[in-house]
XYZ file of C-alpha atoms in Angstrom:
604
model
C -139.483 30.785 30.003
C -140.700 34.350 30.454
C -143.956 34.969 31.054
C -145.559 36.945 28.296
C -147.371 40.010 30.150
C -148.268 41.811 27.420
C -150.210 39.056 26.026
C -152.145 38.364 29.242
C -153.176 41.729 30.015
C -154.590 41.779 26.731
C -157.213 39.782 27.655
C -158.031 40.898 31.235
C -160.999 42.417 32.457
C -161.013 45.927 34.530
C -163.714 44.437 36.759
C -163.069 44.049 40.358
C -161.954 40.954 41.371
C -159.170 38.659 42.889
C -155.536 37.209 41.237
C -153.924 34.546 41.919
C -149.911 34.104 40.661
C -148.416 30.818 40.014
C -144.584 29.519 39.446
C -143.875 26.739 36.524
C -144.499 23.773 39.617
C -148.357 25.315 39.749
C -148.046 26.714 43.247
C -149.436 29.725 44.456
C -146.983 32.852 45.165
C -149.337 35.634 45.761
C -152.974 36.021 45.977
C -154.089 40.048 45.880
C -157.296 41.613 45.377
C -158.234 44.855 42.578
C -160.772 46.959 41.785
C -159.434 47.034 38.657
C -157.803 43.977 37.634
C -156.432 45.031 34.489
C -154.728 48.162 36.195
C -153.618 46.152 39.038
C -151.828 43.867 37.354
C -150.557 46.160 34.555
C -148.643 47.865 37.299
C -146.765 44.363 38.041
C -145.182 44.559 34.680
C -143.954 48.108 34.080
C -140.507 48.858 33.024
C -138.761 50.448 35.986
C -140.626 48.676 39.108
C -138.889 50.430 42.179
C -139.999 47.077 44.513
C -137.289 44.371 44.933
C -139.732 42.120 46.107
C -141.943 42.796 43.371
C -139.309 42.420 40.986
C -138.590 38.591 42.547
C -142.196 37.553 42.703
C -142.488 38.762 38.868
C -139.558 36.824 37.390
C -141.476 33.454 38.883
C -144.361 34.066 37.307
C -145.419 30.848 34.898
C -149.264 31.473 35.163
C -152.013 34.012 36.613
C -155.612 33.619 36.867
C -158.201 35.846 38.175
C -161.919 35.553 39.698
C -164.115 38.551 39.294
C -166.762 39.652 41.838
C -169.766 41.874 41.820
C -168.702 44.381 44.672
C -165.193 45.062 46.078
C -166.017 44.002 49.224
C -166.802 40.234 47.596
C -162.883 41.156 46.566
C -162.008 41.567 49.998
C -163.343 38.628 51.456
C -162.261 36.166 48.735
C -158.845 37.094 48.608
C -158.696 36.320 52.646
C -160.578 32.795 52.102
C -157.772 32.013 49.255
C -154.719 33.083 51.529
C -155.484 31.289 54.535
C -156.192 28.414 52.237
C -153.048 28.350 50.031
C -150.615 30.397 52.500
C -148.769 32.020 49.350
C -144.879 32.609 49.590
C -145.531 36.075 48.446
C -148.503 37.204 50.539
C -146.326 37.278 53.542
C -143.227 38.498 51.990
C -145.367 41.797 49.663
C -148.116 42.264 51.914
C -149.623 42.353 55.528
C -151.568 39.248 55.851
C -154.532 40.862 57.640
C -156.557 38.102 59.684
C -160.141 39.037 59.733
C -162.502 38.374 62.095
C -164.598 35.422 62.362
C -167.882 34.225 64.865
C -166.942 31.104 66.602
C -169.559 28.534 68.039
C -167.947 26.008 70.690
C -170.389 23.318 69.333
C -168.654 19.881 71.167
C -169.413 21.790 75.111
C -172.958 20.782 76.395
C -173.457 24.423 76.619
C -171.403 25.493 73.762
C -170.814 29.540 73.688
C -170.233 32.084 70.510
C -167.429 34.162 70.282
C -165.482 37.067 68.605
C -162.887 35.239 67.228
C -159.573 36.300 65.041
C -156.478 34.083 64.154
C -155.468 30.196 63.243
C -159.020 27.838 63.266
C -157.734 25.315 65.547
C -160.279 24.411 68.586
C -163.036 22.320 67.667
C -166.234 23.935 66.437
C -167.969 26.096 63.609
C -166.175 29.060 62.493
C -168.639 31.387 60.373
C -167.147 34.427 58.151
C -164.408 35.931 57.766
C -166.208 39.223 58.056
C -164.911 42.772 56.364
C -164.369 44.624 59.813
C -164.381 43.869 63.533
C -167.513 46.295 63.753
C -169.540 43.922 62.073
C -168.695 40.886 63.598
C -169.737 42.835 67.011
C -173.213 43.900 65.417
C -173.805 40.587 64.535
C -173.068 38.969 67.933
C -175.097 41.830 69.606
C -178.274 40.971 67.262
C -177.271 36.871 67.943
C -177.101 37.766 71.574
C -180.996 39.691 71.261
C -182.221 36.825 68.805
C -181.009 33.669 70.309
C -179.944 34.230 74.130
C -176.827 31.836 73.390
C -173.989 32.591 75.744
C -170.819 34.925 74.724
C -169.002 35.029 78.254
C -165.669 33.020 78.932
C -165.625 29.532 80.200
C -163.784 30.094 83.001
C -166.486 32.821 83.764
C -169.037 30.006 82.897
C -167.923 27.326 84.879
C -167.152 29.642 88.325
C -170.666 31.641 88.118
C -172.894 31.200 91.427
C -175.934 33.079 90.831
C -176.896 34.807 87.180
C -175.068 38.016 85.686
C -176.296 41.294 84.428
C -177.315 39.679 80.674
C -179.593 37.276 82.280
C -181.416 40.709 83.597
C -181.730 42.226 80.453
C -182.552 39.276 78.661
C -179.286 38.446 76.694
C -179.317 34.796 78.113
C -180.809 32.149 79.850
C -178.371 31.490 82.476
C -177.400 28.077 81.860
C -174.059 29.049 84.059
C -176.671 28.085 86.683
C -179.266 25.528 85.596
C -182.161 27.997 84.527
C -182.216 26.227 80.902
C -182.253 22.635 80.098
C -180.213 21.380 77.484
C -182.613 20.836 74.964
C -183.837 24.247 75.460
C -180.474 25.348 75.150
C -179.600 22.721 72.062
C -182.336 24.095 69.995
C -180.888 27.626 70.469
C -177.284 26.498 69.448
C -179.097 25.162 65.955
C -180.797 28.163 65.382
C -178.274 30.091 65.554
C -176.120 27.240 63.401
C -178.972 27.723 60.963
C -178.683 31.423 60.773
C -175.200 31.527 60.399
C -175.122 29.183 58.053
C -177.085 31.073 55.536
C -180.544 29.350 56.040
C -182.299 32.181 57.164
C -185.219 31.395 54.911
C -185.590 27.246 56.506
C -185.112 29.119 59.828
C -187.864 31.527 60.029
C -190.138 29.152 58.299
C -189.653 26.581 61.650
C -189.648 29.756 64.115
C -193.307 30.201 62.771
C -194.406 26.636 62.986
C -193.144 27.217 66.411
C -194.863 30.331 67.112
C -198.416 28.636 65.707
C -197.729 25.685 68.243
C -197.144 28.028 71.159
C -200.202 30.134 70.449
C -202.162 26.392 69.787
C -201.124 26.019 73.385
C -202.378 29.353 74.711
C -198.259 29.838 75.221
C -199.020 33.544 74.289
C -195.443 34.707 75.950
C -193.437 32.183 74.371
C -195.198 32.927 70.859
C -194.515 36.558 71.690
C -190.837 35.491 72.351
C -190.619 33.883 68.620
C -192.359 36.457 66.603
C -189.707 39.175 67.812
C -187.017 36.494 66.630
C -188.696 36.417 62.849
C -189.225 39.813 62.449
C -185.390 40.744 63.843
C -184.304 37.892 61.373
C -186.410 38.907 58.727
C -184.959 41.966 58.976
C -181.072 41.288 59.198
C -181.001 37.677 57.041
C -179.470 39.396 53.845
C -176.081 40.913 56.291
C -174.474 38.024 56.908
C -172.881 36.694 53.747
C -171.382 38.031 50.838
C -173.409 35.719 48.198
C -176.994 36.000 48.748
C -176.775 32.170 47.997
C -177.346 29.729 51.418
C -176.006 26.749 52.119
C -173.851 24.750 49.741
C -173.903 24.998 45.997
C -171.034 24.819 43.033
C -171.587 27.289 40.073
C -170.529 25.540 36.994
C -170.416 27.501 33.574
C -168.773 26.194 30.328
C -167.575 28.741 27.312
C -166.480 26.696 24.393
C -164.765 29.377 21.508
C -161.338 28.298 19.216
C -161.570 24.477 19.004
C -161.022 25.129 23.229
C -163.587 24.288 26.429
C -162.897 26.248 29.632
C -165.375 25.216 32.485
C -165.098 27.677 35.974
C -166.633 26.407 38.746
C -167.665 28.508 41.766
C -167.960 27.030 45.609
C -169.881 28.231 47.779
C -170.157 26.607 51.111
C -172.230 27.991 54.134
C -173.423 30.561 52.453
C -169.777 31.639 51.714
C -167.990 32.226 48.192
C -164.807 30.077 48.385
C -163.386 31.172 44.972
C -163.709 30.240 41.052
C -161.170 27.580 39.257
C -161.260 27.135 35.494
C -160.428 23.689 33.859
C -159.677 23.286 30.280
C -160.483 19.627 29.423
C -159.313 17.456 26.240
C -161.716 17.734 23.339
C -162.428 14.570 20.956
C -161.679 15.346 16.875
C -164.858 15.277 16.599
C -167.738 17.981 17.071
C -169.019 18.126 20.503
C -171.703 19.948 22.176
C -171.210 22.017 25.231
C -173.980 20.358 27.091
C -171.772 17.149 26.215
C -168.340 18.178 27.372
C -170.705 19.380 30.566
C -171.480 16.101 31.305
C -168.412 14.881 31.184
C -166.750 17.358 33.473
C -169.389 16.924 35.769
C -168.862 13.175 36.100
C -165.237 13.053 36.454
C -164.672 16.378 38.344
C -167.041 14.887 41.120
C -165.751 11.203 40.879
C -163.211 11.892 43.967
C -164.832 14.340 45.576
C -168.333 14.797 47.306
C -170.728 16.952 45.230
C -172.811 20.137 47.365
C -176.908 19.988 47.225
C -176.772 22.054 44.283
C -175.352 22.558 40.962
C -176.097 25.554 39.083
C -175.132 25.464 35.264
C -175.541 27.908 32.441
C -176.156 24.634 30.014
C -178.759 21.531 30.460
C -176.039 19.142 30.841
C -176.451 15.727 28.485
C -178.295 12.925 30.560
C -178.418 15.553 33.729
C -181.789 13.355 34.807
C -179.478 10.056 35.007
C -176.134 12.230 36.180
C -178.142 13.743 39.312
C -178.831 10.623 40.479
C -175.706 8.991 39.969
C -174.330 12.017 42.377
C -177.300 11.730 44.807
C -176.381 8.171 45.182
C -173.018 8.812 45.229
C -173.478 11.306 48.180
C -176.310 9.676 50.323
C -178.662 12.617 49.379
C -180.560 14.428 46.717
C -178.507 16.751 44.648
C -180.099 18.721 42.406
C -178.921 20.031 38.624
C -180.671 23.472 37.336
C -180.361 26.477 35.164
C -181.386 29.058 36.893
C -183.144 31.801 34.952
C -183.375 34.522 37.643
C -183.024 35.775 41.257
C -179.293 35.043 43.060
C -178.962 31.719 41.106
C -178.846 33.637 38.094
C -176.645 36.518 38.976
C -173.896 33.869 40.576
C -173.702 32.579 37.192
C -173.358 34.947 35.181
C -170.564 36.083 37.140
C -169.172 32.801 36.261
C -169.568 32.446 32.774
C -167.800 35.707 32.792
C -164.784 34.302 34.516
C -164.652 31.434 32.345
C -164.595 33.906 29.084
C -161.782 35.746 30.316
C -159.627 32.276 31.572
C -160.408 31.191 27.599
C -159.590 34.527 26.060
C -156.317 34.143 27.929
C -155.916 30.285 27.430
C -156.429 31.347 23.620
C -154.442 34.108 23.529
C -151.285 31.507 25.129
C -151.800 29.099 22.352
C -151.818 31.745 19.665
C -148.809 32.957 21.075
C -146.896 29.328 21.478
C -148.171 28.939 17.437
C -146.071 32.363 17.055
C -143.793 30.906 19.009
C -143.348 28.181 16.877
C -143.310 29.925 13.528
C -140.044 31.796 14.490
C -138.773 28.776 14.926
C -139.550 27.172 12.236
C -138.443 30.533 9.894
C -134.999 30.765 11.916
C -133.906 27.117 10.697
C -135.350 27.510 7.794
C -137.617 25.087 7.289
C -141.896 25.717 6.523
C -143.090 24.665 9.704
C -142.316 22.960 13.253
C -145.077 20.272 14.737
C -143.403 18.505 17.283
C -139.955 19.125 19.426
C -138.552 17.005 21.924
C -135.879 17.723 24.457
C -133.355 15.348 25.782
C -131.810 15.961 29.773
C -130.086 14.508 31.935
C -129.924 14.415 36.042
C -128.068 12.569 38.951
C -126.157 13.418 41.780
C -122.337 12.763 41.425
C -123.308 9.814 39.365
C -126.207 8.705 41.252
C -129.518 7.306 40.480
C -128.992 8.765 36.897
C -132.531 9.776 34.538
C -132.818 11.107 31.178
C -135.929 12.612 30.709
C -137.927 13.584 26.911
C -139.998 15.933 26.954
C -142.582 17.011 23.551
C -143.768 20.211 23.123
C -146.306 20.360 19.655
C -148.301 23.935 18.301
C -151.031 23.683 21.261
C -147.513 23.472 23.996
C -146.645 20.606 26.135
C -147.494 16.931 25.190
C -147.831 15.762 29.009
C -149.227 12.497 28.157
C -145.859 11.896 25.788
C -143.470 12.370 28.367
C -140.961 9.981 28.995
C -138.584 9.015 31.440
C -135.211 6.395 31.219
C -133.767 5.192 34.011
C -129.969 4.942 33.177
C -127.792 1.607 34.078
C -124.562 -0.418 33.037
C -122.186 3.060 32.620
C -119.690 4.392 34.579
C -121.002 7.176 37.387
C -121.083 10.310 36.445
C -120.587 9.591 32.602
C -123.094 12.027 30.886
C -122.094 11.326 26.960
C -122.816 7.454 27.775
C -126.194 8.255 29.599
C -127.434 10.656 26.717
C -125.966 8.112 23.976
C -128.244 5.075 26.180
C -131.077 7.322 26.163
C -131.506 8.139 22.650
C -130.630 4.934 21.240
C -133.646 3.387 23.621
C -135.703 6.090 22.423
C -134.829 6.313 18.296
C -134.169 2.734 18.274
C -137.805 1.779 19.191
C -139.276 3.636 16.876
C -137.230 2.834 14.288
C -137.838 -1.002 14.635
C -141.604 -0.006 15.277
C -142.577 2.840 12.803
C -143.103 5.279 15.951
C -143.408 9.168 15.462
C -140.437 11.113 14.715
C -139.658 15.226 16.129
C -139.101 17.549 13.774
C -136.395 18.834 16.305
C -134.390 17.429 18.741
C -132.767 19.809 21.464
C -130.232 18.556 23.561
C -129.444 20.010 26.515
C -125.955 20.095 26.707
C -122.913 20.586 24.542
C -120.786 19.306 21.704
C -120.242 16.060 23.295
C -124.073 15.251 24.081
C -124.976 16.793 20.426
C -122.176 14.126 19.090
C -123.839 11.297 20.732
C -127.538 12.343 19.228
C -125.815 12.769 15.697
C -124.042 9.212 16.387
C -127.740 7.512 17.163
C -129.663 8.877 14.301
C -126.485 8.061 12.014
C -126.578 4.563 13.144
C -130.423 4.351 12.628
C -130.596 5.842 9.638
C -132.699 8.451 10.660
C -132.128 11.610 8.253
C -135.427 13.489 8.882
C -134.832 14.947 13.011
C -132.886 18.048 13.070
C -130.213 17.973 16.357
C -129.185 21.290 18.114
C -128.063 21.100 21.464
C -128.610 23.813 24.026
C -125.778 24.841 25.914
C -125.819 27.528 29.029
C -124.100 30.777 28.665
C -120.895 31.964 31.000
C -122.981 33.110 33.685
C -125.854 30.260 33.192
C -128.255 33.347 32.721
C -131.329 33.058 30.482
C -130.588 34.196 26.664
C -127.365 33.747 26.741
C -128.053 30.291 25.787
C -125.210 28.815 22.876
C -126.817 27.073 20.213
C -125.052 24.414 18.906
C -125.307 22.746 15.691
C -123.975 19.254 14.378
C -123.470 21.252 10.974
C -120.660 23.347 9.756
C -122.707 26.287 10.980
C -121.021 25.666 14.905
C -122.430 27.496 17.294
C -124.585 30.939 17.189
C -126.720 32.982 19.579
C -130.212 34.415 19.207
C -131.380 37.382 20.128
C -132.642 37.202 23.935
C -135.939 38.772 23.486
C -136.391 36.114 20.049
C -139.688 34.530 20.330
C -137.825 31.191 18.939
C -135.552 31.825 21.451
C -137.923 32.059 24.325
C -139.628 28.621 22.889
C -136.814 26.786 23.737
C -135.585 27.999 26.803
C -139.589 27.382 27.713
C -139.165 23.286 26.473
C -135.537 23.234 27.724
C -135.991 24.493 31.157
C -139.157 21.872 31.501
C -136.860 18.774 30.501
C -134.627 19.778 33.140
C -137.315 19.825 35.554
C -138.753 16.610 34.538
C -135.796 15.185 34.357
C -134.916 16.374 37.883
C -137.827 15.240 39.640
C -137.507 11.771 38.016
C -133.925 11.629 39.465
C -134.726 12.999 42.615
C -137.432 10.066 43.584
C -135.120 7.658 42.048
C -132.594 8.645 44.564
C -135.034 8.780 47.281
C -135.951 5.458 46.537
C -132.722 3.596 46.068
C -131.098 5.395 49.539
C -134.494 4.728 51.276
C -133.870 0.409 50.058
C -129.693 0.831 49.942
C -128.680 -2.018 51.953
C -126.146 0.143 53.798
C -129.184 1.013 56.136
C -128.102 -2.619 57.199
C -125.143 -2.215 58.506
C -124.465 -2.133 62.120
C -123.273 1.850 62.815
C -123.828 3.393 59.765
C -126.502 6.106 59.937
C -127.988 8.773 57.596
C -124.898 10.337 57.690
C -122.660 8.292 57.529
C -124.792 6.707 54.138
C -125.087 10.266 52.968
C -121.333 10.475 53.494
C -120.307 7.415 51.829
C -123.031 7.568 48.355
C -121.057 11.838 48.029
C -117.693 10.195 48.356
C -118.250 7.347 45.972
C -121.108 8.299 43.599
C -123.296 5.602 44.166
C -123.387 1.940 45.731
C -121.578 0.192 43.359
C -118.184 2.091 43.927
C -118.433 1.630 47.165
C -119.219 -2.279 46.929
C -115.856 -2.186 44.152
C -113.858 0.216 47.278
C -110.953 -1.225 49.123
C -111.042 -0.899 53.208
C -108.079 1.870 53.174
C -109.977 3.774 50.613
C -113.731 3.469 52.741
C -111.751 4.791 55.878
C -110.777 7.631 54.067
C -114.675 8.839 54.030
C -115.138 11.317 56.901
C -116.740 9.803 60.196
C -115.818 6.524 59.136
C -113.298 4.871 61.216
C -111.008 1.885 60.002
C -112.715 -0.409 61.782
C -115.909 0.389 60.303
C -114.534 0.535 56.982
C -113.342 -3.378 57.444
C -117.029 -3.837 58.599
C -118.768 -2.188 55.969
C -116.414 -4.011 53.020
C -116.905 -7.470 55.044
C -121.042 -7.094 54.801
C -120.189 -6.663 50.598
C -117.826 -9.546 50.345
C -118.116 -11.755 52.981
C -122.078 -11.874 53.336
C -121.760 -11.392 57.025
């Protein structure tokens, strides 16, 4: 189905911000950055778009969500944390996947080292960033080098030094090449400077003075002297080094509830770092809830499988949030805290969110009113007052093999996941697609019949006059007079909206208009039988090669299993196959064929 552009950009913001593309399986295919997202991703979607590559990344588009930011450089940064995360298709295929620069601490040496670093996060250690420009990774290790006296040279400069270098002089390290720093000296360096990058500046200079008092308690007046130049230098450069004002590690949760619809955006930040905003639309009861309810919920199943950060930050009380933070504190060995923030960085983070989950609903909304429009054409075209639940009929296998029907029900808020239904196909001859359709249906009308079950308004088949005869043969049989049948039938070419209708009625067969918003509704719940359908097949097969008991047989391989299943459509021909007609298989000598129809027939 065709993603409807014109609908989405009605609801986008022109804030600046990060996208994120996705194809109908949910993955990622490009993740770009705007500073204005509506004008950004208007340009995707204009008429004559002079980019072939742009043209192929647009016609896979199923889905695109974006994550606004306060500043463009927040933009800049995000979209690098998302594409070394995800590794779209299209980022490397549109765009040059900068790598920006990160600070590196070698934290598993005795006297670990930091480091400009830039590329794949392999070596074992802390990697802190990415930062917006090489310059400022450099400024940063200069003021680290001032601060801290941590090492930045080589290890194979480290291990082969004799007598201290020129930074030892000037006071840019201690020298452990050589011994002039013990290792808990040296340890509690490496932690400060862990702290600082971090993003716990604040729990940092607050133990730096406790230090300084204790030194000066001592009469230590140097090495007092030596920490209050490190708080006032961090004092004064805390608020450069990330890009959220918000240390350490916290998830931003806001819920917008508008339309009968919930959309809940979460934000992670870890380090100090903003990882990115999701929005999650979860299943409302009937009945009324409250926000601070639904809250609740989300919290306690969105965290049930995953470990929850020090702090959440919510723009609603949630329900029970005394009994839910300790549930989570239990859950992750230490106290996590639950708060509405009313002001300072808390507060700013979340508004930020709340925004992003009003534009994920206004688009979420906007999708359902258009799948209700969707459905209205329909329902006008055949002629009837309205549509509330189609289902779709397909069927997959590979030259007869491991066959699946799939059913699929689409209803006026879109796909019916938790209806979907797959029937594994046995007792017909290979390759017989009227017989699998005809098994299908009657398992599926036939139940319901006997049972009282729910009944589709319409029934699309995908296929032709034959499958269509076989649906009109069930329900006939059943006497089920209420489903309408119309099977869906490619065009010459197999290209989208040239799809032949077909009808079990004297009308025959007719053609809609390609840009027909009934049209586009069932290419939309066609195109996702076939792909259910499909992957049902496709582990099937998996399944029965991976257990085939030709992987017994003494000589045949993959291939030559891969060779006989193509040649034969399945096991059971081959178990019904004569020797002459198994040596007849490529790669398969005679003698192998007598071997492989003795292990069938002889049990040997």
């Amino acid at each position: 189905m065709p993603f409807d552009s014109k609908a989405f950009l009605k609801t986008v913001t022109e804030r600046p911000g990060v996208y994120r593309m996705y194809d109908a399986g949910g993955n990622i295919l490009y993740v770009g950055k705007a500073r204005n997202l509506k004008k950004r991703l208007a340009s995707y979607f204009r008429n004559n778009q002079p980019s072939a590559k742009t043209r192929a990344l647009v016609a896979q588009i199923a889905q695109i969500e974006v994550t606004t930011t306060r500043t463009e450089t927040e933009a800049l940064l995000l979209e690098s944390n998302l594409i070394k995360a995800h590794r779209p298709r299209y980022n490397v295929l549109l765009r040059d996947d900068k790598s920006y620069p990160w600070i590196y601490v070698s934290t598993e040496q005795d006297f670990p080292r930091v480091a400009y670093h830039r590329g794949s996060r392999r070596k074992a250690g802390r990697y802190f960033g990415p930062y917006a420009s090489s310059p400022a990774v450099r400024e940063t290790l200069n003021l680290l080098e001032k601060i801290f006296k941590v090492r930045q040279c080589e290890d194979s400069v480290f291990k082969n030094r004799s007598r201290p270098c020129l930074k030892y002089q000037i006071k840019r390290c201690k020298a452990p090449c050589v011994g002039y720093v013990d290792k808990a000296e040296y340890r509690q360096d490496v932690e400060d400077t862990l702290a600082f990058l971090s993003g716990r500046s604040r729990e940092l200079i607050d133990r730096l003075i406790k230090r300084m008092e204790e030194a000066a308690m001592k009469l230590d007046f140097e090495q007092a002297a030596t920490l209050r130049d490190q708080i006032s230098m961090l004092r004064a450069i805390s608020e450069q080094q990330h890009i959220t004002g918000l240390s350490g590690d916290a998830d931003v949760i806001a819920i917008v509830v508008e339309g009968g619809l919930a959309c809940v955006s979460v934000t992670t930040i870890r380090d100090g770092r903003h990882l990115g905003t999701r929005s999650y639309f979860p299943a409302l009861p009937e009945e009324p809830t409250r926000p601070s309810e639904i809250l609740a919920a989300f919290i306690g199943q969105y965290y049930a499988d995953r470990e929850p950060p020090e702090r959440l930050l919510t723009n609603e009380p949630a329900s029970d949030s005394g009994w839910l933070a300790e549930a989570l504190s239990e859950q992750a060995g230490r106290k996590v805290q639950l708060t509405v923030p009313r002001r300072g960085k808390g507060s700013s983070w979340l508004e930020n969110t709340v925004e992003n989950a009003r534009i994920a609903l206004a688009s979420r909304l906007a999708s359902r009113s258009n799948q209700q429009a969707r459905m209205a054409a329909l329902a006008e075209w055949l002629g009837v007052e309205s549509i509330r639940r189609i289902e779709c009929f397909d069927i997959s296998h590979s030259l007869g093999e491991a066959t699946v029907a799939s059913c699929v029900v689409f209803g006026p808020e879109g796909a019916e996941k938790t209806q979907y239904r797959r029937y594994n196909i046995t007792g017909i001859q290979a390759g017989d697609d009227y017989a699998a359709m005809y098994q299908a249906l009657r398992r599926r009308f036939g139940r319901a019949a006997h049972e009282g079950g729910i009944l589709p308004d319409l029934l699309l088949i995908d296929g032709g006059q034959g499958q269509v005869k076989q649906a009109v043969a069930v329900l006939a049989e059943l006497d089920i007079k209420t489903v309408r049948v119309i099977g869906v039938a490619k065009g010459p070419e197999r290209k989208a909206g040239e799809e032949r209708l077909i009808f079990a009625d004297r009308r025959g067969e007719l053609r809609l208009d390609p840009y027909s918003p009934a049209l586009h509704l069932i290419q939309q719940v066609r195109d996702e039988a076939h792909r259910f359908a499909i992957t049902g097949h496709r582990a099937k097969r998996s399944k029965a090669r991976s257990e085939s008991s030709l992987q017994d047989i003494p000589g045949v391989g993959p291939r030559r299993r891969q060779a006989l299943l193509k040649h034969f459509g399945g096991l059971q021909a081959l178990k019904r196959a004569g020797i002459d007609e198994i040596a007849t298989v490529p790669g398969i000598s005679r003698t192998l064929a007598a071997q492989i129809h003795a292990w069938f027939h002889e049990g040997l």
